[in-house]
Short mmCIF file of C-alpha atoms and ligand atoms in Angstrom, two decimals:
data_model
loop_
_atom_site.label_atom_id
_atom_site.label_comp_id
_atom_site.label_asym_id
_atom_site.label_seq_id
_atom_site.Cartn_x
_atom_site.Cartn_y
_atom_site.Cartn_z
CA UNK A 1 22.57 -70.08 99.21
CA UNK A 2 20.84 -66.72 98.97
CA UNK A 3 19.57 -65.62 102.34
CA UNK A 4 18.07 -62.49 103.85
CA UNK A 5 19.08 -61.49 107.32
CA UNK A 6 16.06 -60.80 109.63
CA UNK A 7 16.02 -59.62 113.21
CA UNK A 8 15.95 -63.17 114.48
CA UNK A 9 18.17 -65.05 111.98
CA UNK A 10 18.52 -65.79 108.32
CA UNK A 11 15.71 -66.63 105.85
CA UNK A 12 15.59 -68.36 102.55
CA UNK A 13 13.34 -67.42 99.63
CA UNK A 14 11.21 -69.84 97.70
CA UNK A 15 10.06 -68.67 94.24
CA UNK A 16 7.61 -70.08 91.70
CA UNK A 17 7.21 -68.44 88.35
CA UNK A 18 4.26 -68.57 85.96
CA UNK A 19 5.69 -67.26 82.67
CA UNK A 20 3.45 -66.31 79.73
CA UNK A 21 5.06 -66.25 76.32
CA UNK A 22 3.18 -65.11 73.21
CA UNK A 23 3.34 -67.92 70.69
CA UNK A 24 4.48 -66.93 67.15
CA UNK A 25 1.91 -67.94 64.55
CA UNK A 26 0.10 -66.20 61.69
CA UNK A 27 -3.32 -66.47 63.18
CA UNK A 28 -4.78 -66.66 66.70
CA UNK A 29 -5.35 -69.71 68.75
CA UNK A 30 -9.10 -70.19 67.96
CA UNK A 31 -9.75 -67.81 65.10
CA UNK A 32 -8.35 -66.97 61.66
CA UNK A 33 -7.65 -63.32 62.55
CA UNK A 34 -4.04 -62.19 62.24
CA UNK A 35 -1.97 -62.72 65.40
CA UNK A 36 0.52 -60.10 64.39
CA UNK A 37 -0.47 -57.90 67.28
CA UNK A 38 1.50 -54.78 67.76
CA UNK A 39 0.79 -51.30 68.99
CA UNK A 40 1.13 -49.62 65.59
CA UNK A 41 -1.82 -51.52 64.08
CA UNK A 42 -5.12 -49.67 64.09
CA UNK A 43 -7.43 -50.88 66.96
CA UNK A 44 -9.88 -53.64 66.17
CA UNK A 45 -8.73 -54.19 62.59
CA UNK A 46 -7.43 -57.64 63.54
CA UNK A 47 -10.33 -58.93 65.54
CA UNK A 48 -12.87 -61.18 63.93
CA UNK A 49 -16.31 -62.39 64.91
CA UNK A 50 -14.88 -65.18 67.02
CA UNK A 51 -12.53 -62.86 68.88
CA UNK A 52 -15.39 -60.47 69.84
CA UNK A 53 -17.66 -63.45 70.68
CA UNK A 54 -20.54 -62.86 68.30
CA UNK A 55 -23.36 -65.28 69.06
CA UNK A 56 -22.99 -68.61 67.32
CA UNK A 57 -19.24 -68.21 66.56
CA UNK A 58 -17.26 -71.38 67.30
CA UNK A 59 -13.56 -71.65 68.19
CA UNK A 60 -11.36 -73.80 65.88
CA UNK A 61 -8.02 -74.86 67.39
CA UNK A 62 -4.99 -73.64 65.50
CA UNK A 63 -2.89 -76.76 65.05
CA UNK A 64 0.26 -74.79 64.29
CA UNK A 65 0.08 -73.29 67.82
CA UNK A 66 -0.17 -76.85 69.15
CA UNK A 67 2.97 -77.73 67.20
CA UNK A 68 4.67 -74.70 68.69
CA UNK A 69 3.72 -75.83 72.20
CA UNK A 70 4.98 -79.36 71.51
CA UNK A 71 8.24 -77.92 70.17
CA UNK A 72 8.71 -75.84 73.34
CA UNK A 73 7.80 -78.85 75.48
CA UNK A 74 10.55 -80.87 73.80
CA UNK A 75 12.93 -77.97 74.30
CA UNK A 76 12.36 -78.10 78.09
CA UNK A 77 12.70 -81.88 78.26
CA UNK A 78 9.03 -82.27 79.09
CA UNK A 79 6.44 -84.97 78.62
CA UNK A 80 3.89 -84.14 75.97
CA UNK A 81 0.36 -85.11 77.02
CA UNK A 82 -1.31 -87.45 74.53
CA UNK A 83 -4.63 -86.09 75.60
CA UNK A 84 -5.18 -82.67 77.06
CA UNK A 85 -8.22 -80.46 77.54
CA UNK A 86 -9.47 -76.92 77.27
CA UNK A 87 -11.73 -75.33 79.82
CA UNK A 88 -13.48 -71.99 80.35
CA UNK A 89 -12.20 -69.72 83.02
CA UNK A 90 -15.12 -67.47 83.74
CA UNK A 91 -14.72 -63.83 84.43
CA UNK A 92 -16.30 -60.71 83.22
CA UNK A 93 -14.05 -57.90 82.13
CA UNK A 94 -14.40 -55.81 78.95
CA UNK A 95 -11.03 -56.93 77.56
CA UNK A 96 -12.46 -60.39 76.80
CA UNK A 97 -15.94 -60.21 75.23
CA UNK A 98 -16.54 -63.95 75.60
CA UNK A 99 -16.93 -63.55 79.35
CA UNK A 100 -14.44 -66.37 79.85
CA UNK A 101 -10.88 -67.22 78.81
CA UNK A 102 -10.28 -70.61 77.21
CA UNK A 103 -7.33 -72.16 79.03
CA UNK A 104 -5.97 -75.47 80.23
CA UNK A 105 -6.49 -75.19 84.03
CA UNK A 106 -4.41 -76.89 86.70
CA UNK A 107 -6.94 -79.73 87.26
CA UNK A 108 -6.92 -80.69 83.56
CA UNK A 109 -3.99 -82.24 81.73
CA UNK A 110 -1.95 -79.47 80.01
CA UNK A 111 -0.42 -79.99 76.55
CA UNK A 112 3.07 -79.95 78.05
CA UNK A 113 3.62 -81.87 81.31
CA UNK A 114 6.56 -82.21 83.68
CA UNK A 115 9.90 -80.91 82.38
CA UNK A 116 13.05 -79.05 83.46
CA UNK A 117 15.66 -76.59 82.41
CA UNK A 118 19.18 -76.14 83.67
CA UNK A 119 20.48 -72.73 84.86
CA UNK A 120 23.57 -71.63 86.66
CA UNK A 121 22.76 -71.72 90.38
CA UNK A 122 24.00 -69.02 92.77
CA UNK A 123 26.88 -71.28 93.85
CA UNK A 124 28.14 -71.33 90.29
CA UNK A 125 27.09 -74.90 89.62
CA UNK A 126 24.48 -76.08 87.16
CA UNK A 127 21.05 -76.23 88.79
CA UNK A 128 17.96 -77.98 87.50
CA UNK A 129 14.73 -76.00 87.72
CA UNK A 130 11.71 -78.29 87.52
CA UNK A 131 8.74 -77.26 85.45
CA UNK A 132 5.32 -78.49 86.35
CA UNK A 133 3.47 -77.78 83.13
CA UNK A 134 3.07 -75.52 80.15
CA UNK A 135 -0.39 -74.88 78.81
CA UNK A 136 -2.02 -73.06 75.95
CA UNK A 137 -4.56 -70.24 76.50
CA UNK A 138 -5.97 -67.09 74.94
CA UNK A 139 -4.66 -63.62 75.57
CA UNK A 140 -7.13 -60.80 76.35
CA UNK A 141 -7.53 -57.47 74.59
CA UNK A 142 -6.26 -54.08 75.66
CA UNK A 143 -8.28 -51.35 77.36
CA UNK A 144 -7.36 -47.76 76.97
CA UNK A 145 -8.45 -45.46 79.76
CA UNK A 146 -6.38 -42.41 79.14
CA UNK A 147 -7.42 -41.36 75.62
CA UNK A 148 -10.60 -39.47 76.63
CA UNK A 149 -11.73 -37.75 79.85
CA UNK A 150 -15.01 -39.72 80.21
CA UNK A 151 -14.64 -42.70 77.88
CA UNK A 152 -12.68 -45.92 77.87
CA UNK A 153 -11.77 -47.84 74.69
CA UNK A 154 -11.24 -51.48 73.99
CA UNK A 155 -8.86 -52.83 71.36
CA UNK A 156 -9.52 -56.48 70.57
CA UNK A 157 -6.49 -57.03 68.27
CA UNK A 158 -4.69 -58.97 70.93
CA UNK A 159 -7.82 -60.88 72.01
CA UNK A 160 -7.32 -64.53 71.26
CA UNK A 161 -3.62 -64.38 70.52
CA UNK A 162 -1.98 -67.61 71.69
CA UNK A 163 -0.17 -67.69 74.99
CA UNK A 164 1.85 -70.56 76.46
CA UNK A 165 2.03 -70.42 80.23
CA UNK A 166 5.04 -72.15 81.81
CA UNK A 167 4.73 -72.96 85.49
CA UNK A 168 7.67 -73.99 87.68
CA UNK A 169 7.33 -76.89 90.07
CA UNK A 170 7.68 -77.19 93.84
CA UNK A 171 8.07 -80.75 95.00
CA UNK A 172 5.95 -80.38 98.09
CA UNK A 173 5.84 -84.06 98.72
CA UNK A 174 9.62 -84.31 98.61
CA UNK A 175 10.90 -81.19 100.39
CA UNK A 176 14.59 -82.08 100.13
CA UNK A 177 14.29 -81.64 96.39
CA UNK A 178 15.61 -78.09 95.91
CA UNK A 179 15.30 -77.89 92.13
CA UNK A 180 13.43 -74.63 92.34
CA UNK A 181 14.32 -70.96 92.08
CA UNK A 182 15.67 -69.66 95.36
CA UNK A 183 17.01 -66.15 94.67
CA UNK A 184 16.25 -63.08 92.56
CA UNK A 185 19.30 -63.85 90.39
CA UNK A 186 18.19 -67.39 89.76
CA UNK A 187 14.77 -66.03 88.80
CA UNK A 188 16.43 -63.84 86.20
CA UNK A 189 18.61 -66.66 84.90
CA UNK A 190 15.60 -68.95 84.66
CA UNK A 191 13.60 -66.36 82.67
CA UNK A 192 16.58 -65.75 80.35
CA UNK A 193 16.83 -69.49 79.81
CA UNK A 194 13.13 -69.73 78.91
CA UNK A 195 13.61 -66.78 76.56
CA UNK A 196 16.65 -68.37 74.94
CA UNK A 197 14.85 -71.65 74.31
CA UNK A 198 11.69 -69.93 73.02
CA UNK A 199 13.69 -67.73 70.59
CA UNK A 200 16.00 -70.48 69.41
CA UNK A 201 12.98 -72.64 68.58
CA UNK A 202 11.10 -69.78 66.96
CA UNK A 203 8.24 -70.35 69.43
CA UNK A 204 8.08 -66.73 70.72
CA UNK A 205 9.90 -63.48 70.57
CA UNK A 206 9.73 -63.64 74.35
CA UNK A 207 10.42 -59.93 74.67
CA UNK A 208 9.45 -58.41 78.03
CA UNK A 209 9.48 -54.82 76.78
CA UNK A 210 6.91 -55.56 74.08
CA UNK A 211 4.88 -57.69 76.42
CA UNK A 212 5.42 -61.01 74.55
CA UNK A 213 6.86 -62.39 77.77
CA UNK A 214 5.29 -61.68 81.21
CA UNK A 215 5.59 -63.38 84.56
CA UNK A 216 3.57 -63.87 87.74
CA UNK A 217 5.99 -64.27 90.63
CA UNK A 218 5.08 -66.40 93.70
CA UNK A 219 7.20 -65.79 96.72
CA UNK A 220 7.37 -67.38 100.17
CA UNK A 221 10.08 -67.37 102.88
CA UNK A 222 11.39 -69.90 105.41
CA UNK A 223 13.98 -70.00 108.08
CA UNK A 224 17.40 -70.88 106.67
CA UNK A 225 18.05 -74.62 106.94
CA UNK A 226 14.40 -75.67 107.10
CA UNK A 227 12.66 -77.35 104.25
CA UNK A 228 8.99 -76.75 104.66
CA UNK A 229 7.08 -74.60 102.20
CA UNK A 230 5.18 -71.71 103.78
CA UNK A 231 2.28 -69.61 102.58
CA UNK A 232 3.11 -67.50 99.54
CA UNK A 233 1.99 -64.31 97.77
CA UNK A 234 1.80 -63.87 94.07
CA UNK A 235 2.96 -60.73 92.38
CA UNK A 236 1.04 -60.30 89.10
CA UNK A 237 2.11 -59.29 85.63
CA UNK A 238 5.74 -58.47 85.82
CA UNK A 239 7.43 -57.25 82.66
CA UNK A 240 11.04 -56.50 83.48
CA UNK A 241 13.91 -58.60 84.87
CA UNK A 242 14.98 -55.70 87.06
CA UNK A 243 11.52 -55.14 88.53
CA UNK A 244 11.11 -58.88 89.17
CA UNK A 245 14.29 -58.96 91.19
CA UNK A 246 13.40 -55.86 93.14
CA UNK A 247 9.87 -57.19 93.74
CA UNK A 248 11.03 -60.57 95.02
CA UNK A 249 13.42 -59.05 97.46
CA UNK A 250 10.93 -56.48 98.75
CA UNK A 251 8.20 -59.06 99.03
CA UNK A 252 10.45 -61.49 100.86
CA UNK A 253 11.49 -58.80 103.39
CA UNK A 254 7.86 -57.79 103.85
CA UNK A 255 6.93 -61.39 104.68
CA UNK A 256 9.97 -61.83 107.02
CA UNK A 257 8.92 -58.73 108.92
CA UNK A 258 5.38 -60.05 109.38
CA UNK A 259 6.57 -63.46 110.48
CA UNK A 260 9.18 -62.15 112.86
CA UNK A 261 6.60 -59.92 114.59
CA UNK A 262 4.41 -62.92 115.14
CA UNK A 263 2.00 -62.39 112.23
CA UNK A 264 0.97 -64.91 109.56
CA UNK A 265 1.13 -64.63 105.77
CA UNK A 266 -2.10 -64.50 103.89
CA UNK A 267 -2.20 -65.83 100.34
CA UNK A 268 -2.64 -62.44 98.72
CA UNK A 269 -2.31 -61.34 95.16
CA UNK A 270 0.12 -58.43 95.08
CA UNK A 271 0.91 -55.62 92.73
CA UNK A 272 4.38 -54.21 92.20
CA UNK A 273 4.71 -50.43 92.41
CA UNK A 274 7.35 -49.31 89.96
CA UNK A 275 7.72 -45.91 91.54
CA UNK A 276 9.12 -46.99 94.87
CA UNK A 277 9.95 -50.70 94.28
CA UNK A 278 7.38 -51.96 96.80
CA UNK A 279 4.62 -54.52 96.61
CA UNK A 280 1.12 -54.01 97.95
CA UNK A 281 -2.07 -56.08 98.16
CA UNK A 282 -4.16 -56.15 95.01
CA UNK A 283 -6.70 -58.62 96.32
CA UNK A 284 -6.92 -60.72 99.46
CA UNK A 285 -8.03 -64.23 99.96
CA UNK A 286 -11.56 -63.06 100.72
CA UNK A 287 -11.99 -61.50 97.33
CA UNK A 288 -10.25 -64.41 95.57
CA UNK A 289 -12.01 -64.97 92.29
CA UNK A 290 -14.08 -68.06 91.64
CA UNK A 291 -13.53 -68.78 88.01
CA UNK A 292 -16.04 -71.69 87.85
CA UNK A 293 -13.90 -73.59 85.40
CA UNK A 294 -15.73 -76.10 83.21
CA UNK A 295 -14.66 -78.06 80.14
CA UNK A 296 -15.30 -76.04 77.01
CA UNK A 297 -18.15 -77.85 75.18
CA UNK A 298 -17.07 -76.26 71.84
CA UNK A 299 -13.67 -77.95 71.85
CA UNK A 300 -12.78 -81.58 71.57
CA UNK A 301 -9.99 -82.97 73.74
CA UNK A 302 -6.65 -82.28 72.17
CA UNK A 303 -5.20 -85.64 71.07
CA UNK A 304 -1.50 -85.74 70.12
CA UNK A 305 -0.07 -88.74 68.44
CA UNK A 306 3.48 -90.19 68.83
CA UNK A 307 4.01 -89.62 65.17
CA UNK A 308 3.31 -85.95 65.44
CA UNK A 309 5.70 -85.60 68.37
CA UNK A 310 8.45 -87.44 66.46
CA UNK A 311 7.91 -85.37 63.35
CA UNK A 312 8.41 -82.19 65.39
CA UNK A 313 11.37 -83.64 67.19
CA UNK A 314 13.10 -84.18 63.86
CA UNK A 315 12.72 -80.52 62.94
CA UNK A 316 14.17 -79.19 66.18
CA UNK A 317 17.24 -77.08 65.76
CA UNK A 318 20.16 -77.45 68.09
CA UNK A 319 19.48 -75.56 71.32
CA UNK A 320 22.06 -72.97 72.48
CA UNK A 321 23.12 -75.19 75.35
CA UNK A 322 24.05 -77.97 72.98
CA UNK A 323 25.72 -75.48 70.64
CA UNK A 324 27.92 -74.30 73.48
CA UNK A 325 28.82 -77.86 74.42
CA UNK A 326 29.73 -78.53 70.77
CA UNK A 327 31.97 -75.46 70.50
CA UNK A 328 33.78 -76.43 73.68
CA UNK A 329 34.24 -80.08 72.75
CA UNK A 330 34.78 -79.94 69.05
CA UNK A 331 36.69 -76.70 68.73
CA UNK A 332 38.24 -76.42 72.15
CA UNK A 333 36.76 -72.97 72.74
CA UNK A 334 36.82 -71.47 76.20
CA UNK A 335 33.50 -71.52 78.05
CA UNK A 336 33.21 -67.71 77.96
CA UNK A 337 33.84 -67.59 74.19
CA UNK A 338 31.31 -70.36 73.61
CA UNK A 339 28.75 -68.38 75.69
CA UNK A 340 29.35 -65.19 73.70
CA UNK A 341 28.98 -67.02 70.36
CA UNK A 342 25.63 -68.51 71.39
CA UNK A 343 23.99 -65.37 72.75
CA UNK A 344 21.60 -65.53 69.85
CA UNK A 345 20.97 -68.10 67.17
CA UNK A 346 21.99 -65.57 64.49
CA UNK A 347 25.42 -65.23 66.05
CA UNK A 348 26.01 -68.98 66.29
CA UNK A 349 24.83 -69.45 62.75
CA UNK A 350 27.24 -66.75 61.58
CA UNK A 351 30.10 -68.46 63.39
CA UNK A 352 29.11 -71.88 62.05
CA UNK A 353 29.02 -70.52 58.48
CA UNK A 354 32.42 -68.91 58.87
CA UNK A 355 34.02 -72.07 60.26
CA UNK A 356 32.43 -74.15 57.55
CA UNK A 357 34.05 -77.55 57.27
CA UNK A 358 37.41 -76.39 58.66
CA UNK A 359 37.44 -76.88 62.45
CA UNK A 360 41.06 -75.60 62.48
CA UNK A 361 39.70 -72.09 61.80
CA UNK A 362 37.34 -72.09 64.71
CA UNK A 363 39.47 -70.63 67.49
CA UNK A 364 40.81 -67.91 65.31
CA UNK A 365 37.35 -66.98 64.01
CA UNK A 366 36.02 -66.94 67.56
CA UNK A 367 38.78 -64.57 68.62
CA UNK A 368 38.16 -62.21 65.67
CA UNK A 369 34.45 -62.22 66.30
CA UNK A 370 34.59 -61.58 69.99
CA UNK A 371 37.41 -59.11 70.08
CA UNK A 372 36.89 -57.26 66.77
CA UNK A 373 33.46 -57.88 65.28
CA UNK A 374 31.42 -57.46 68.41
CA UNK A 375 33.13 -54.12 68.93
CA UNK A 376 31.58 -52.92 65.65
CA UNK A 377 27.94 -54.17 65.72
CA UNK A 378 26.93 -51.77 63.00
CA UNK A 379 29.24 -53.36 60.49
CA UNK A 380 28.56 -57.01 60.37
CA UNK A 381 25.62 -58.72 58.74
CA UNK A 382 24.28 -60.47 61.84
CA UNK A 383 20.63 -59.60 62.17
CA UNK A 384 19.91 -59.57 65.79
CA UNK A 385 19.26 -57.34 68.72
CA UNK A 386 22.91 -56.50 69.23
CA UNK A 387 22.52 -54.24 66.24
CA UNK A 388 19.62 -52.36 67.72
CA UNK A 389 20.41 -48.67 68.17
CA UNK A 390 23.15 -48.72 65.57
CA UNK A 391 23.29 -46.92 62.25
CA UNK A 392 21.04 -48.92 59.92
CA UNK A 393 22.85 -47.58 56.84
CA UNK A 394 26.34 -48.58 57.93
CA UNK A 395 27.94 -50.98 55.46
CA UNK A 396 27.70 -54.63 56.52
CA UNK A 397 30.41 -56.13 54.42
CA UNK A 398 32.18 -58.37 56.84
CA UNK A 399 30.52 -61.61 55.99
CA UNK A 400 31.26 -65.02 57.54
CA UNK A 401 33.03 -65.93 54.27
CA UNK A 402 35.17 -62.80 54.42
CA UNK A 403 36.33 -63.52 57.94
CA UNK A 404 37.08 -67.11 57.03
CA UNK A 405 39.24 -66.01 54.14
CA UNK A 406 41.07 -63.54 56.33
CA UNK A 407 41.83 -66.20 58.94
CA UNK A 408 42.92 -68.63 56.23
CA UNK A 409 45.33 -66.06 54.79
CA UNK A 410 46.99 -65.61 58.15
CA UNK A 411 47.20 -69.36 58.62
CA UNK A 412 48.85 -69.75 55.20
CA UNK A 413 51.34 -66.96 56.07
CA UNK A 414 50.07 -64.88 53.12
CA UNK A 415 49.62 -61.98 55.45
CA UNK A 416 50.68 -61.46 59.06
CA UNK A 417 48.44 -60.51 61.97
CA UNK A 418 49.16 -56.79 61.58
CA UNK A 419 48.21 -56.80 57.93
CA UNK A 420 45.10 -58.79 58.69
CA UNK A 421 44.10 -56.12 61.16
CA UNK A 422 44.59 -53.46 58.51
CA UNK A 423 42.47 -55.38 56.04
CA UNK A 424 39.79 -55.77 58.69
CA UNK A 425 39.78 -52.06 59.45
CA UNK A 426 39.56 -51.26 55.73
CA UNK A 427 36.49 -53.51 55.43
CA UNK A 428 34.94 -51.80 58.43
CA UNK A 429 35.57 -48.47 56.69
CA UNK A 430 33.64 -49.61 53.64
CA UNK A 431 36.37 -50.96 51.38
CA UNK A 432 34.70 -53.47 49.09
CA UNK A 433 36.15 -56.68 47.81
CA UNK A 434 37.28 -59.87 49.54
CA UNK A 435 40.20 -59.77 51.97
CA UNK A 436 42.39 -61.32 49.24
CA UNK A 437 41.38 -58.61 46.77
CA UNK A 438 42.00 -55.89 49.38
CA UNK A 439 45.43 -57.34 50.19
CA UNK A 440 46.39 -57.36 46.45
CA UNK A 441 45.00 -53.83 45.92
CA UNK A 442 47.12 -52.38 48.78
CA UNK A 443 50.15 -54.55 48.08
CA UNK A 444 49.87 -56.36 51.41
CA UNK A 445 51.79 -59.45 51.04
CA UNK A 446 53.73 -61.10 53.74
CA UNK A 447 57.47 -61.30 53.17
CA UNK A 448 58.40 -64.99 53.58
CA UNK A 449 61.54 -65.03 51.45
CA UNK A 450 64.12 -66.12 54.10
CA UNK A 451 67.02 -64.80 52.04
CA UNK A 452 65.59 -61.30 51.91
CA UNK A 453 64.60 -61.33 55.57
CA UNK A 454 68.07 -62.58 56.54
CA UNK A 455 69.66 -59.71 54.74
CA UNK A 456 67.51 -57.15 56.60
CA UNK A 457 68.31 -58.90 59.90
CA UNK A 458 72.04 -58.69 59.18
CA UNK A 459 71.65 -54.96 58.55
CA UNK A 460 69.68 -54.45 61.74
CA UNK A 461 72.24 -56.31 63.77
CA UNK A 462 75.20 -54.48 62.35
CA UNK A 463 73.48 -51.14 63.05
CA UNK A 464 72.88 -52.09 66.68
CA UNK A 465 76.12 -53.64 67.80
CA UNK A 466 75.94 -52.40 71.40
CA UNK A 467 72.45 -54.03 71.83
CA UNK A 468 73.80 -57.22 70.35
CA UNK A 469 76.60 -57.25 72.94
CA UNK A 470 74.20 -56.55 75.83
CA UNK A 471 71.95 -59.34 74.56
CA UNK A 472 74.82 -61.78 74.36
CA UNK A 473 75.95 -60.90 77.92
CA UNK A 474 72.51 -61.95 79.26
CA UNK A 475 70.02 -59.14 78.56
CA UNK A 476 67.70 -61.46 76.69
CA UNK A 477 64.78 -59.05 77.10
CA UNK A 478 66.25 -57.18 74.11
CA UNK A 479 64.98 -59.86 71.77
CA UNK A 480 61.74 -57.97 71.20
CA UNK A 481 63.69 -54.86 70.31
CA UNK A 482 65.40 -56.68 67.43
CA UNK A 483 62.10 -58.15 66.21
CA UNK A 484 60.61 -54.69 66.26
CA UNK A 485 63.47 -53.21 64.38
CA UNK A 486 63.28 -55.89 61.67
CA UNK A 487 59.57 -55.53 61.32
CA UNK A 488 59.90 -51.80 60.94
CA UNK A 489 62.62 -52.22 58.35
CA UNK A 490 60.28 -54.49 56.31
CA UNK A 491 57.38 -52.13 56.59
CA UNK A 492 55.51 -54.66 58.77
CA UNK A 493 55.47 -57.14 56.03
CA UNK A 494 57.84 -59.83 57.33
CA UNK A 495 56.55 -63.07 58.62
CA UNK A 496 57.17 -62.76 62.39
CA UNK A 497 57.75 -66.50 62.73
CA UNK A 498 60.53 -66.44 60.24
CA UNK A 499 62.01 -63.32 61.75
CA UNK A 500 62.03 -64.94 65.20
CA UNK A 501 63.66 -68.09 63.89
CA UNK A 502 66.49 -66.45 62.04
CA UNK A 503 67.10 -63.94 64.84
CA UNK A 504 67.40 -66.77 67.36
CA UNK A 505 69.90 -68.52 65.15
CA UNK A 506 71.99 -65.37 64.58
CA UNK A 507 72.03 -64.25 68.21
CA UNK A 508 73.01 -67.69 69.38
P1 ADP B 1 -2.23 -71.29 91.68
O1 ADP B 1 -3.16 -72.40 91.45
O2 ADP B 1 -2.56 -70.40 92.78
O3 ADP B 1 -1.82 -70.62 90.40
P2 ADP B 1 -0.08 -73.16 91.63
O4 ADP B 1 -0.12 -74.29 92.62
O5 ADP B 1 -0.46 -73.41 90.25
O6 ADP B 1 -0.96 -71.97 92.27
O7 ADP B 1 1.34 -72.59 91.72
C1 ADP B 1 1.66 -71.46 91.01
C2 ADP B 1 3.17 -71.23 91.22
O8 ADP B 1 3.41 -70.97 92.59
C3 ADP B 1 4.01 -72.45 90.87
O9 ADP B 1 5.17 -71.99 90.16
C4 ADP B 1 4.36 -72.99 92.19
O10 ADP B 1 5.60 -73.65 92.14
C5 ADP B 1 4.49 -71.74 93.03
N1 ADP B 1 4.35 -72.00 94.43
C6 ADP B 1 3.49 -72.85 95.09
N2 ADP B 1 3.65 -72.87 96.39
C7 ADP B 1 4.65 -71.96 96.66
C8 ADP B 1 5.28 -71.51 97.82
N3 ADP B 1 4.98 -72.00 99.07
N4 ADP B 1 6.27 -70.60 97.70
C9 ADP B 1 6.66 -70.14 96.49
N5 ADP B 1 6.02 -70.49 95.39
C10 ADP B 1 5.05 -71.44 95.41
MG1 MG B 2 -1.78 -69.43 88.69
#
């Protein structure tokens, strides 16, 4: 249990996250404008009449975004609402010309209801984190205040891009239920899990640096061993795992100090100050905004049929957690290896392709990938973020098929491990051709002819008579010396298994 030591005892931290992910789709949630928002696109070239709220423009719900929300909901084991509603959240700010944001507020059914994800808890055991809801809403535009000394600019390209907001649940009525986030590390693991699911399903890039994943962090504290929920503060708009962890810890300590000196916590909205890692009040309860929510009269209730949910369920790819379980069960991989191979969907697809329909290859392929391939991210044809910051022109000729062939050649004793490593290195260096072609080209063939090996062994033993005597009088550690000598004499080509066998026989 994560606790913070105060002056008068230990404190626990209670954390609730509201995570926004930008939903991948061609067009925006209520308009046909391109949703491919990114900072390199010229301002206001992807904002249409609906986005800038010209009079008379009507929103039309993007059904693909609804599908995406359903898909995500199924990915977090959630109930999908058969009927949900959109409402207007009124506020005036120039980044949203409508004067309100269309959202699915807490007192209306959201498209995705109660669900859960499993993370590793701080005690090393699996821990369920309950999710209250996930709802669809519009993103706002971007204001630019630093481009001109006296003017501000508004870019509406992002206005109306689809967001899915995922809110964790606190079981206030059932305080023994501790399926919530209770430490900075668990907050990070939860967010990584959300990101993993969103990416695996193709629902979002969920990338904090680019802003396609952002979180509001609610923090409260309570004395260790108690199970009431106390007043909380909310830190707005966090976009880095590291900052989130620092902010939670700072905010918790701030609250502990107030409580220990006899004060009370006000439900404030906080900002995080990157410079010094502190939190400070952005607005207090008194200036809490009244959004005057009301059902959007331009949008019908969102009705989702069972058929639609089933259709989407059938298209769901295997989620990384299930992939890991499969690797462990079916291939007998270690947990660590299974985790490395499921870091991204691209990696697990690569591994699956390489294993193909030969499970016997799996362990060997896993070893090669983790210990060799991952050390050379520029050289393999996995398209994923591991390759970021590497030379884009480096040859990527180690394909899943190549690695499979290499592993098969070792298993068939066509080459030994040392030769395989040489072929692998040659491929990294840009040698073209399949492993078999490379082996042929460089005359790398394993020596399996027992007669020939036996002859070399006889030579080695007769050249090292004193070592043979020592071995026979009990210095069995010398066995490796003989193996080494034989391997050297064969130019590394002998089958080590055969060498071992014959040596054992000869040395008695
Ligand atoms: P709001 O309506 O202010 O957004 P919600 O009730 O929707 O508040 O809760 C927002 C988030 O805050 C949820 O993730 C919830 O679990 C979390 N939360 C609620 N109460 C607390 C508390 N006492 N301590 C920490 N987090 C809390
Ligand atoms: Mg909220």
